[in-house]
PDB file of C-alpha atoms and ligand atoms in Angstrom:
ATOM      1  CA  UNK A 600      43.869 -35.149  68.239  1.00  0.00           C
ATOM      2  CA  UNK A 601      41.710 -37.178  70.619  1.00  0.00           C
ATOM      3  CA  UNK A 602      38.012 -35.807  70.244  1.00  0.00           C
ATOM      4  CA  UNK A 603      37.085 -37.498  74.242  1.00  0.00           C
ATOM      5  CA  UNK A 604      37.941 -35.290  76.612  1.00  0.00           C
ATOM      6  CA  UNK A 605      39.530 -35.754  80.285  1.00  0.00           C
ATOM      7  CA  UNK A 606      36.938 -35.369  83.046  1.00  0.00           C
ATOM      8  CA  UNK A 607      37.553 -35.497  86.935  1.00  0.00           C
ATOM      9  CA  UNK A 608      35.651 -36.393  89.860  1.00  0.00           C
ATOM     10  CA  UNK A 609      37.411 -36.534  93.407  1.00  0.00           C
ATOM     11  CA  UNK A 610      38.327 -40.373  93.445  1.00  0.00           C
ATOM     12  CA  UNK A 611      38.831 -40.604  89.528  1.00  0.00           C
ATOM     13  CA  UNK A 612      40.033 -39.593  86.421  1.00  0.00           C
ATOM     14  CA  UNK A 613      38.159 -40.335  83.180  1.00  0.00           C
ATOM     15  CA  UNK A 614      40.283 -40.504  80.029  1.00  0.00           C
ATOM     16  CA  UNK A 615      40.824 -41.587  76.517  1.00  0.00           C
ATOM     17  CA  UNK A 616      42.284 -45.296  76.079  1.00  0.00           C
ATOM     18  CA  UNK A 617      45.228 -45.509  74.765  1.00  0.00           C
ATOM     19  CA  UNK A 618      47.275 -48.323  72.371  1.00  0.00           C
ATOM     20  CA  UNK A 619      49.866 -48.351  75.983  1.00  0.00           C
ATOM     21  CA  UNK A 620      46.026 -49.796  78.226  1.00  0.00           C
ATOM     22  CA  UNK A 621      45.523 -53.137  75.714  1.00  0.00           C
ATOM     23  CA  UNK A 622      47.837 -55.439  78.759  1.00  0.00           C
ATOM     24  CA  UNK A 623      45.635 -53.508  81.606  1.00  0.00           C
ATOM     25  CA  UNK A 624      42.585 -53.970  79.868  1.00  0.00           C
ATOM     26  CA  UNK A 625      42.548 -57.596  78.795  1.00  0.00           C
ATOM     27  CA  UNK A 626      43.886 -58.207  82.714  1.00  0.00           C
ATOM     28  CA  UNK A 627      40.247 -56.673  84.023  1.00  0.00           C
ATOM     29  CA  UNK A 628      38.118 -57.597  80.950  1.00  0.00           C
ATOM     30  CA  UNK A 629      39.278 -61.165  80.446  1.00  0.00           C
ATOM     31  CA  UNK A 630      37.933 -61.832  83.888  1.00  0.00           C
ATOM     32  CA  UNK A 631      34.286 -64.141  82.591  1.00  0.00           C
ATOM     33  CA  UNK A 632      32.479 -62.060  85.641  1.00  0.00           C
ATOM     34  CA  UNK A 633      32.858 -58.930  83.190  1.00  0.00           C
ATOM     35  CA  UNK A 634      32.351 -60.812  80.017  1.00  0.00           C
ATOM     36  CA  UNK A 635      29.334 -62.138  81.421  1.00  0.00           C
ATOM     37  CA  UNK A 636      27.572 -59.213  82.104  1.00  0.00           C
ATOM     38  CA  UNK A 637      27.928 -57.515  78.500  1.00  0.00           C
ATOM     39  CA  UNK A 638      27.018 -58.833  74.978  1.00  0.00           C
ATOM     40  CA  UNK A 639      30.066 -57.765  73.581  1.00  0.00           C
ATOM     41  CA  UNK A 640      33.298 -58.157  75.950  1.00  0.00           C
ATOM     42  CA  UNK A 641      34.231 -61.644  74.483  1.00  0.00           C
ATOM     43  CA  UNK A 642      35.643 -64.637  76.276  1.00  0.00           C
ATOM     44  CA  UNK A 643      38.670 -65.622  76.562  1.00  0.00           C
ATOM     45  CA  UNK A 644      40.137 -62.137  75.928  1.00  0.00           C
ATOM     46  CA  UNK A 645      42.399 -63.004  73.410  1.00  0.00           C
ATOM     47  CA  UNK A 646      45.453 -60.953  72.886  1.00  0.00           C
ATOM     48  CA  UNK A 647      45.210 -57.872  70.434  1.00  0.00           C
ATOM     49  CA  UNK A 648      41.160 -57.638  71.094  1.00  0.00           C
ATOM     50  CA  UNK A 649      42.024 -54.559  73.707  1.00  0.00           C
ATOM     51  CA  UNK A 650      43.669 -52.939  71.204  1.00  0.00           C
ATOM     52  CA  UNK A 651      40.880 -53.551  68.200  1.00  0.00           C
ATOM     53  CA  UNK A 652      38.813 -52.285  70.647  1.00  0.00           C
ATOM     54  CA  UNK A 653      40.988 -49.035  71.575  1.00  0.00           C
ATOM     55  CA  UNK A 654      41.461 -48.751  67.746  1.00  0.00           C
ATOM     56  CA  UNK A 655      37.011 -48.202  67.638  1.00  0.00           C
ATOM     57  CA  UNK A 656      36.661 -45.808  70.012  1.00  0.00           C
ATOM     58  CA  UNK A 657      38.322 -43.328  68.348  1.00  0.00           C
ATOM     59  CA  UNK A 658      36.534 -43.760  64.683  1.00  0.00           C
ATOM     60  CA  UNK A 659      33.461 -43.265  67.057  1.00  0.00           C
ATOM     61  CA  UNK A 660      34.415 -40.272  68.341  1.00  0.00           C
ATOM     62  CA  UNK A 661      35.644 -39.020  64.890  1.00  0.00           C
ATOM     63  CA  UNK A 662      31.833 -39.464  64.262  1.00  0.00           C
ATOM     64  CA  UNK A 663      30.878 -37.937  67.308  1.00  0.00           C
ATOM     65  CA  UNK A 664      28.950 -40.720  67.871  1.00  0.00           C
ATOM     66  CA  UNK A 665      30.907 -42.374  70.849  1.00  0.00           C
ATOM     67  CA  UNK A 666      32.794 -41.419  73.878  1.00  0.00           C
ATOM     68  CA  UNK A 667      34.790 -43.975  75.547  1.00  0.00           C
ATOM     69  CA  UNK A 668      36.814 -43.448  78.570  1.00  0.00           C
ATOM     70  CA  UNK A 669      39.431 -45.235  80.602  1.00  0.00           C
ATOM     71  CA  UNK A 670      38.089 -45.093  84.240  1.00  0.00           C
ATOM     72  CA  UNK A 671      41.900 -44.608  86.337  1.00  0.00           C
ATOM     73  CA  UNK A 672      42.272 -43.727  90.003  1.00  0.00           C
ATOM     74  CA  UNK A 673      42.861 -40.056  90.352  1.00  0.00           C
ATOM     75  CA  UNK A 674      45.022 -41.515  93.870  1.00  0.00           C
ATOM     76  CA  UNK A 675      44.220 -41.191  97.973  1.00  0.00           C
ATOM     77  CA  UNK A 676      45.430 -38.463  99.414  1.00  0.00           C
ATOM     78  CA  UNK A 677      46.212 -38.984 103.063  1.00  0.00           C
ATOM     79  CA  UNK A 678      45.779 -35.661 104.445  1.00  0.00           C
ATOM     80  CA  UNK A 679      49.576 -34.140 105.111  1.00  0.00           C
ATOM     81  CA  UNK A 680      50.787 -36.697 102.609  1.00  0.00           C
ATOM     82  CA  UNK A 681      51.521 -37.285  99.377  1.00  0.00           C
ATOM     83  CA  UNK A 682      49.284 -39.484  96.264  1.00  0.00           C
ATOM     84  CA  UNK A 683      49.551 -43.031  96.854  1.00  0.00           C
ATOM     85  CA  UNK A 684      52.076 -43.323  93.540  1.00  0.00           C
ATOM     86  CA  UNK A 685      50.986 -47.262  93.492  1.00  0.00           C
ATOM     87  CA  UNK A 686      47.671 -46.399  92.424  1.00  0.00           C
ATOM     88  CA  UNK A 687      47.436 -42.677  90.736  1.00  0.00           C
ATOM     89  CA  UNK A 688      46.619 -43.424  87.245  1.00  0.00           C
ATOM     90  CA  UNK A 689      46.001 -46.505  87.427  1.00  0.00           C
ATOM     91  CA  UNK A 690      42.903 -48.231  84.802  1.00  0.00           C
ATOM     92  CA  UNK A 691      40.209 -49.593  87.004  1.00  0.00           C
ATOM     93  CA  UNK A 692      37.770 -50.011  84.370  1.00  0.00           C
ATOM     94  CA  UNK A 693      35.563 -48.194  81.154  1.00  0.00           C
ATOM     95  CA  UNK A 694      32.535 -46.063  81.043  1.00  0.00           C
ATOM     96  CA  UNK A 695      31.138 -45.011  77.714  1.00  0.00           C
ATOM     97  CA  UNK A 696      28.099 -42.865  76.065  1.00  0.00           C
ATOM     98  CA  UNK A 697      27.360 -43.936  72.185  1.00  0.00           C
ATOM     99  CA  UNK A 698      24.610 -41.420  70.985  1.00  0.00           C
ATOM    100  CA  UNK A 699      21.592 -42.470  68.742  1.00  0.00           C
ATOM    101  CA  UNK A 700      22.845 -43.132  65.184  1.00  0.00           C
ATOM    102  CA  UNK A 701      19.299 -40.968  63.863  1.00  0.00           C
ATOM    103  CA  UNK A 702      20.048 -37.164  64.674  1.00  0.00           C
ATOM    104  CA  UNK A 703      16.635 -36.516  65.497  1.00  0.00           C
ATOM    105  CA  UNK A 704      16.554 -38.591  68.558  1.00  0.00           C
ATOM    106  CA  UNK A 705      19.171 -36.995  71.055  1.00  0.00           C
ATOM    107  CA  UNK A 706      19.953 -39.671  72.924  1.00  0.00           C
ATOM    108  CA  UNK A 707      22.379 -42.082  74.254  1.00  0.00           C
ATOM    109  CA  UNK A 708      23.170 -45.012  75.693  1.00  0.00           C
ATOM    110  CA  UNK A 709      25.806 -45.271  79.174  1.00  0.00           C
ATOM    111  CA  UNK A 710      27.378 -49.011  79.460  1.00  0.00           C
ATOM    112  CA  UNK A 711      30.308 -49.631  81.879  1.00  0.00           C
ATOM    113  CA  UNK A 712      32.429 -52.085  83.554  1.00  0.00           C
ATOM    114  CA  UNK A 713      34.741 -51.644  86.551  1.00  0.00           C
ATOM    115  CA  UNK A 714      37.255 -54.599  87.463  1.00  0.00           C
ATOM    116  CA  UNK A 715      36.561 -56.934  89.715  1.00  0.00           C
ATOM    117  CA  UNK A 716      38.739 -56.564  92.670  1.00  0.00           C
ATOM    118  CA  UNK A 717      37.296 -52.359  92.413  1.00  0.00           C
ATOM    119  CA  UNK A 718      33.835 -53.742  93.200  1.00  0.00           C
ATOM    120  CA  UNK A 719      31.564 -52.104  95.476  1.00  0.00           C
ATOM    121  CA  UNK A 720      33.271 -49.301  96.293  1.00  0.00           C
ATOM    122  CA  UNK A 721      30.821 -46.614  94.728  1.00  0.00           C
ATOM    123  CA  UNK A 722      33.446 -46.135  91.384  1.00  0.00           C
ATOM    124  CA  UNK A 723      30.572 -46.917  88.962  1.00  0.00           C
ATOM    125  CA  UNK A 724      28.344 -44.959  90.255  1.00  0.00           C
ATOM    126  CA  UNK A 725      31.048 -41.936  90.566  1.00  0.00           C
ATOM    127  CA  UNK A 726      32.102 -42.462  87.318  1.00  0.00           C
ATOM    128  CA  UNK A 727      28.575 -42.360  86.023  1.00  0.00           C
ATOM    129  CA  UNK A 728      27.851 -39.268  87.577  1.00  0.00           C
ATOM    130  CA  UNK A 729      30.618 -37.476  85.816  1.00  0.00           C
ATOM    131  CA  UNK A 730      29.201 -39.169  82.510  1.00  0.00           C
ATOM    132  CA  UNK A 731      25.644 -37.866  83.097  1.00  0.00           C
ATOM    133  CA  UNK A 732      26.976 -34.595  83.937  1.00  0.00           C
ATOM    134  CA  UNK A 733      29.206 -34.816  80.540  1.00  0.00           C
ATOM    135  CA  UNK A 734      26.077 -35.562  78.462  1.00  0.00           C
ATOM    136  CA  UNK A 735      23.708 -33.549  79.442  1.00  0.00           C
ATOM    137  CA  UNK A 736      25.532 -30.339  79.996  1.00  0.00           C
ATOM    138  CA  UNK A 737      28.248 -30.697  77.458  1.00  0.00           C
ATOM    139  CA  UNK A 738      26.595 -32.663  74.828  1.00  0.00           C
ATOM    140  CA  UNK A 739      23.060 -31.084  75.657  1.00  0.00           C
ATOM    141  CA  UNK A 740      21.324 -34.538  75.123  1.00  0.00           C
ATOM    142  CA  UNK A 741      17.441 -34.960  75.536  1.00  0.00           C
ATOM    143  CA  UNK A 742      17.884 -38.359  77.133  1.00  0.00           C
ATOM    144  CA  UNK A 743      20.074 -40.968  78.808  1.00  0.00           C
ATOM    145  CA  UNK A 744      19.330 -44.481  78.640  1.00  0.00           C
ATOM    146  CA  UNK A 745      20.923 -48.126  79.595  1.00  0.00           C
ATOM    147  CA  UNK A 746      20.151 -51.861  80.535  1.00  0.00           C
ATOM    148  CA  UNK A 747      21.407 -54.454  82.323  1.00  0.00           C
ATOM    149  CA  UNK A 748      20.197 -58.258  82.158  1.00  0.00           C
ATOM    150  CA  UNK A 749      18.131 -59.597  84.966  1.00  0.00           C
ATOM    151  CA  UNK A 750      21.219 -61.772  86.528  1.00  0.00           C
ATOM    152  CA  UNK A 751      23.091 -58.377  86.594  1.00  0.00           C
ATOM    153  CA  UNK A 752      21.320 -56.172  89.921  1.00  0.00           C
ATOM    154  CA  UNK A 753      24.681 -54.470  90.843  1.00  0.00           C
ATOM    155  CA  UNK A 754      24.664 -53.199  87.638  1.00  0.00           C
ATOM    156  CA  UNK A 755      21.223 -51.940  88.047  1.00  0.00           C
ATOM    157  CA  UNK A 756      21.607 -50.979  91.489  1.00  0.00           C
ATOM    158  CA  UNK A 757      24.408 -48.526  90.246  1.00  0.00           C
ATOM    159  CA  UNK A 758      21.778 -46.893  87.330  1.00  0.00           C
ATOM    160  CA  UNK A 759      19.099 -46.612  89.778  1.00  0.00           C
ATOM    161  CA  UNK A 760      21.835 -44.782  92.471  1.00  0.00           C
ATOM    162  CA  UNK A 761      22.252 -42.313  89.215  1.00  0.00           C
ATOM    163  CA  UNK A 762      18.546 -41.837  88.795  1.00  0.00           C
ATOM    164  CA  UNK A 763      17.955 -43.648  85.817  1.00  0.00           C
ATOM    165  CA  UNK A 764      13.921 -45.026  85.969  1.00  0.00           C
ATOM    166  CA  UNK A 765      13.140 -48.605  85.004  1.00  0.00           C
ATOM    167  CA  UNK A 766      11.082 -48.764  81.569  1.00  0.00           C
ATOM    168  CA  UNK A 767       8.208 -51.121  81.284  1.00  0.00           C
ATOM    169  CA  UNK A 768       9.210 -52.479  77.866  1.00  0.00           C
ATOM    170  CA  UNK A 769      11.748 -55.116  78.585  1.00  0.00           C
ATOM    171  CA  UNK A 770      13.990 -57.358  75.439  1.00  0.00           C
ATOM    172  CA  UNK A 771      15.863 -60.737  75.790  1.00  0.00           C
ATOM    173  CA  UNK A 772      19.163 -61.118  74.344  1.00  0.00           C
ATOM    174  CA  UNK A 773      20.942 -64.708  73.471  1.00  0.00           C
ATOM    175  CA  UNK A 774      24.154 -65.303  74.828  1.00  0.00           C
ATOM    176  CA  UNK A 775      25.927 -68.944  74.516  1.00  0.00           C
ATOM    177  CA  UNK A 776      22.022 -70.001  73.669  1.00  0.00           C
ATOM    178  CA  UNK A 777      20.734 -68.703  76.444  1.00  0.00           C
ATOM    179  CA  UNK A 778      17.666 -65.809  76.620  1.00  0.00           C
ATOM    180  CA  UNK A 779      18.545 -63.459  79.226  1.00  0.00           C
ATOM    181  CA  UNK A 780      15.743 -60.685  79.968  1.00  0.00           C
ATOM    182  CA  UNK A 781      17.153 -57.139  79.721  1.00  0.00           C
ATOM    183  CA  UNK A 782      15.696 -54.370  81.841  1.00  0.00           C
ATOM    184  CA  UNK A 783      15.943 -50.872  79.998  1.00  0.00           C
ATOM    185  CA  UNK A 784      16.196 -47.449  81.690  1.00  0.00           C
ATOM    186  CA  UNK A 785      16.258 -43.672  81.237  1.00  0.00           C
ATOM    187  CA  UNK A 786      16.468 -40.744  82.609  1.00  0.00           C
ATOM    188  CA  UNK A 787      15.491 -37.452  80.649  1.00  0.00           C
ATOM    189  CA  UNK A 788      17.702 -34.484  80.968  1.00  0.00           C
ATOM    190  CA  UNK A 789      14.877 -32.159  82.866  1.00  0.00           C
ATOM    191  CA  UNK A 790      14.230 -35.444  85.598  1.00  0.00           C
ATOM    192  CA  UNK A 791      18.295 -35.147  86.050  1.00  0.00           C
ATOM    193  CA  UNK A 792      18.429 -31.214  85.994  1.00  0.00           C
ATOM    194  CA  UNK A 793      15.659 -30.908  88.834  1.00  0.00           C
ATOM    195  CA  UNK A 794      17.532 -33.884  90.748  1.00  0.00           C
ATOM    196  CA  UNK A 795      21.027 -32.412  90.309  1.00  0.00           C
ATOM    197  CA  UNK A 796      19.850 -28.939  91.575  1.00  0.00           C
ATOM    198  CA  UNK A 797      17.978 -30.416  94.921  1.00  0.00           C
ATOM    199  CA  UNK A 798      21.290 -32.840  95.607  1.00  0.00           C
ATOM    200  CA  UNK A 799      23.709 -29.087  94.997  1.00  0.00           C
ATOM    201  CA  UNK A 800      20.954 -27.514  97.243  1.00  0.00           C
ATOM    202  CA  UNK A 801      21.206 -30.423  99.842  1.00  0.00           C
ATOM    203  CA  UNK A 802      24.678 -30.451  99.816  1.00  0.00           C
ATOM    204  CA  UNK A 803      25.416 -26.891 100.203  1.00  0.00           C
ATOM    205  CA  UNK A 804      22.683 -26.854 102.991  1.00  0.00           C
ATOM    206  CA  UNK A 805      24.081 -30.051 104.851  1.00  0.00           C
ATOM    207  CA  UNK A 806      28.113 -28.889 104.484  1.00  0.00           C
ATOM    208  CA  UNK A 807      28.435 -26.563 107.338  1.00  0.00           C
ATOM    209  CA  UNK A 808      26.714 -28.968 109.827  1.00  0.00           C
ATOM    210  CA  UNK A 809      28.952 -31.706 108.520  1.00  0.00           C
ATOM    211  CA  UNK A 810      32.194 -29.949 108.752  1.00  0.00           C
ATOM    212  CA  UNK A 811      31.490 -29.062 112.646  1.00  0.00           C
TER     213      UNK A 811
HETATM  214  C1  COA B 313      28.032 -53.349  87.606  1.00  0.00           C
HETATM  215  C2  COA B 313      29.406 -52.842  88.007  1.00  0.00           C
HETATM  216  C3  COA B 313      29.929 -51.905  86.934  1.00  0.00           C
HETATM  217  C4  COA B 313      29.263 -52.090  89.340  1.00  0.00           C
HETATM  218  O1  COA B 313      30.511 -51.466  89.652  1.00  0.00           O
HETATM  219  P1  COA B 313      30.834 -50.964  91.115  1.00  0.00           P
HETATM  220  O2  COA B 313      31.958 -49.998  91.017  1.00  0.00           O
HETATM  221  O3  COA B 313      30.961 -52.110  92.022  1.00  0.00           O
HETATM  222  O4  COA B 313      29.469 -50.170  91.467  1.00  0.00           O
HETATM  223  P2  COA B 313      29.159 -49.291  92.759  1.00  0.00           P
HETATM  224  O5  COA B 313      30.112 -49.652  93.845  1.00  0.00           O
HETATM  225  O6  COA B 313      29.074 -47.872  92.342  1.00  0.00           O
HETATM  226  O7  COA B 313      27.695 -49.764  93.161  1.00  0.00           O
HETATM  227  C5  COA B 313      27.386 -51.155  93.251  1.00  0.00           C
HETATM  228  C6  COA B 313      26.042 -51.320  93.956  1.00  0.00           C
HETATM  229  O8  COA B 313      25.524 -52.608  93.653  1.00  0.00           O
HETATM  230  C7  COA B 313      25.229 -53.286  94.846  1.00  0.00           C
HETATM  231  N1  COA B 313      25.360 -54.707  94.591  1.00  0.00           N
HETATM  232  C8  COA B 313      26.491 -55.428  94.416  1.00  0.00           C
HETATM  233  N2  COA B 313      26.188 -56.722  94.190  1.00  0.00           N
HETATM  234  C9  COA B 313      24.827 -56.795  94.225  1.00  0.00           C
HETATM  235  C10 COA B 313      23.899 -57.867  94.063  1.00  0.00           C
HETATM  236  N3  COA B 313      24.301 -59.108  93.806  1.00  0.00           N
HETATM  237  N4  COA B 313      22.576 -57.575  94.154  1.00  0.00           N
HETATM  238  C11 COA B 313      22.144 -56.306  94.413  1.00  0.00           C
HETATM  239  N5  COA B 313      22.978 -55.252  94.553  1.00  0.00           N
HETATM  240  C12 COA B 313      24.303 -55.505  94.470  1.00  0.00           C
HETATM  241  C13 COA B 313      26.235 -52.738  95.840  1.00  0.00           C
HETATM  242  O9  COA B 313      25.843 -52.999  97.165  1.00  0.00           O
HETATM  243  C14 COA B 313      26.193 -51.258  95.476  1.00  0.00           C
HETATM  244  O10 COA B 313      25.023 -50.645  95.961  1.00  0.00           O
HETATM  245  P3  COA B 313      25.022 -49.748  97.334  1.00  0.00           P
HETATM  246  O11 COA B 313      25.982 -48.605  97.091  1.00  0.00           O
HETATM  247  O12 COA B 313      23.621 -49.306  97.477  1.00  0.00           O
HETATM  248  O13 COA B 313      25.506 -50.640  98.421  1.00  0.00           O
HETATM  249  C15 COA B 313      30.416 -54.004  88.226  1.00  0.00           C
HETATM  250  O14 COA B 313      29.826 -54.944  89.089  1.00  0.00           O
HETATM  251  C16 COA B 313      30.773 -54.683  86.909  1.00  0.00           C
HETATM  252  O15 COA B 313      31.680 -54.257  86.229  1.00  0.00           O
HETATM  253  N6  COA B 313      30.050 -55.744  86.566  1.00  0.00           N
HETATM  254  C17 COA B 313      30.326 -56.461  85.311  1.00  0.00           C
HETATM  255  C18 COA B 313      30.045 -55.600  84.097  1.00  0.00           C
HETATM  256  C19 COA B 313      28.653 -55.015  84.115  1.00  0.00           C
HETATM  257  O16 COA B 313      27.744 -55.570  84.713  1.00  0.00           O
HETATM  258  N7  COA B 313      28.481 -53.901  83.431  1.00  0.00           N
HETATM  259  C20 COA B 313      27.192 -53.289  83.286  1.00  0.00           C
HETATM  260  C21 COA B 313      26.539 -53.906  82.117  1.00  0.00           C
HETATM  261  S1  COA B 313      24.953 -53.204  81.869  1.00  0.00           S
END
């Protein structure tokens, strides 16, 4: 039994990987834009490292410890059609939450990638949302946090657009020999709860003059 739920949002579905994604997933990840941007997506992509990698996620959830998820289009709906069939379901990309190994700090870390030709179309930051939501009302968590390198601003766009606050303390990593500065965020789950209520408020304020 898969211990990651399904979660929705209205463009996407958010779902466990699965042994069947490891083609899919090599296809988006093997692209060196992704690889670049992340410490551990190697390059080339060779064949079998999807499914390692599906093979992890679920010891880490076994250990409640880490919650990956397949990002897949939930499909357009046309109004007085039918789901585009071409693209419900199909894996645009991964989100995942890995908590703090030490109990006593209830916290965790969101890291994502979305495929290249997906870019820019708001699915990180959807997906996100649904992930914020997930840890902070499901899995009650103090504290969200993140980073992204300093050659990486879409990435950091996308964790400001969730909220997430830029720390002062900043780390470099090495990758291929080369220090890259890494900006850290976080957002703590009262900041989110006060923001989530005024955007609800907002919205349900705002929907009647929008649907006239
Ligand atoms: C970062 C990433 C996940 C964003 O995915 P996405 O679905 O395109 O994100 P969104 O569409 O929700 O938002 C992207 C935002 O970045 C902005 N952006 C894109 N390129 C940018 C750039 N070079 N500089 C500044 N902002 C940029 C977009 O304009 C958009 O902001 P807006 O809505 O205010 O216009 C995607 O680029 C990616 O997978 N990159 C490689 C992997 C990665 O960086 N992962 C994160 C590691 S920490």
């Amino acid at each position: 039994m898969s211990h990651i739920p399904t979660l929705y949002t209205p463009r996407l579905v958010l779902r466990p990987f699965t042994l069947a994604d490891g083609t899919r997933v090599q296809e988006l990840a093997g692209d060196k834009r992704i690889a670049a941007a992340s410490s551990h997506i190697p390059h080339p992509y060779q064949n079998g490292d999807a499914e390692l990698w599906t093979n992890l996620h679920q010891i880490s959830a076994e250990a409640g410890l880490g919650f990956d998820f397949a990002v897949t289009l939930a499909g357009t709906r046309t109004p007085g059609r039918e789901l585009d069939p071409t693209e419900t379901g199909h894996l645009i990309g991964a989100i995942s939450l890995y908590k703090h190994p030490q109990p006593a700090l209830d916290q965790a870390c969101i890291g994502f990638w979305i495929g290249v030709h997906y870019w820019n179309k708001g699915f990180a930051t959807e997906a996100g949302c649904c992930i914020l939501e997930f840890a902070f009302r499901r899995l009650k968590l103090d504290r969200v946090i993140s980073g992204h390198s300093a050659n990486n601003p879409a990435s950091g766009r996308v964790l400001q657009k969730l909220g997430l606050i830029p720390q002062p303390d900043t780390h470099a990593d090495e990758k291929s020999g080369r220090r890259i500065e890494n900006i850290e965020y976080a957002l703590a789950r009262d900041a989110w709860s006060r923001k989530s209520i005024i955007h609800r408020w907002k919205t349900a304020l705002l929907a009647p003059l929008v649907s006239h």
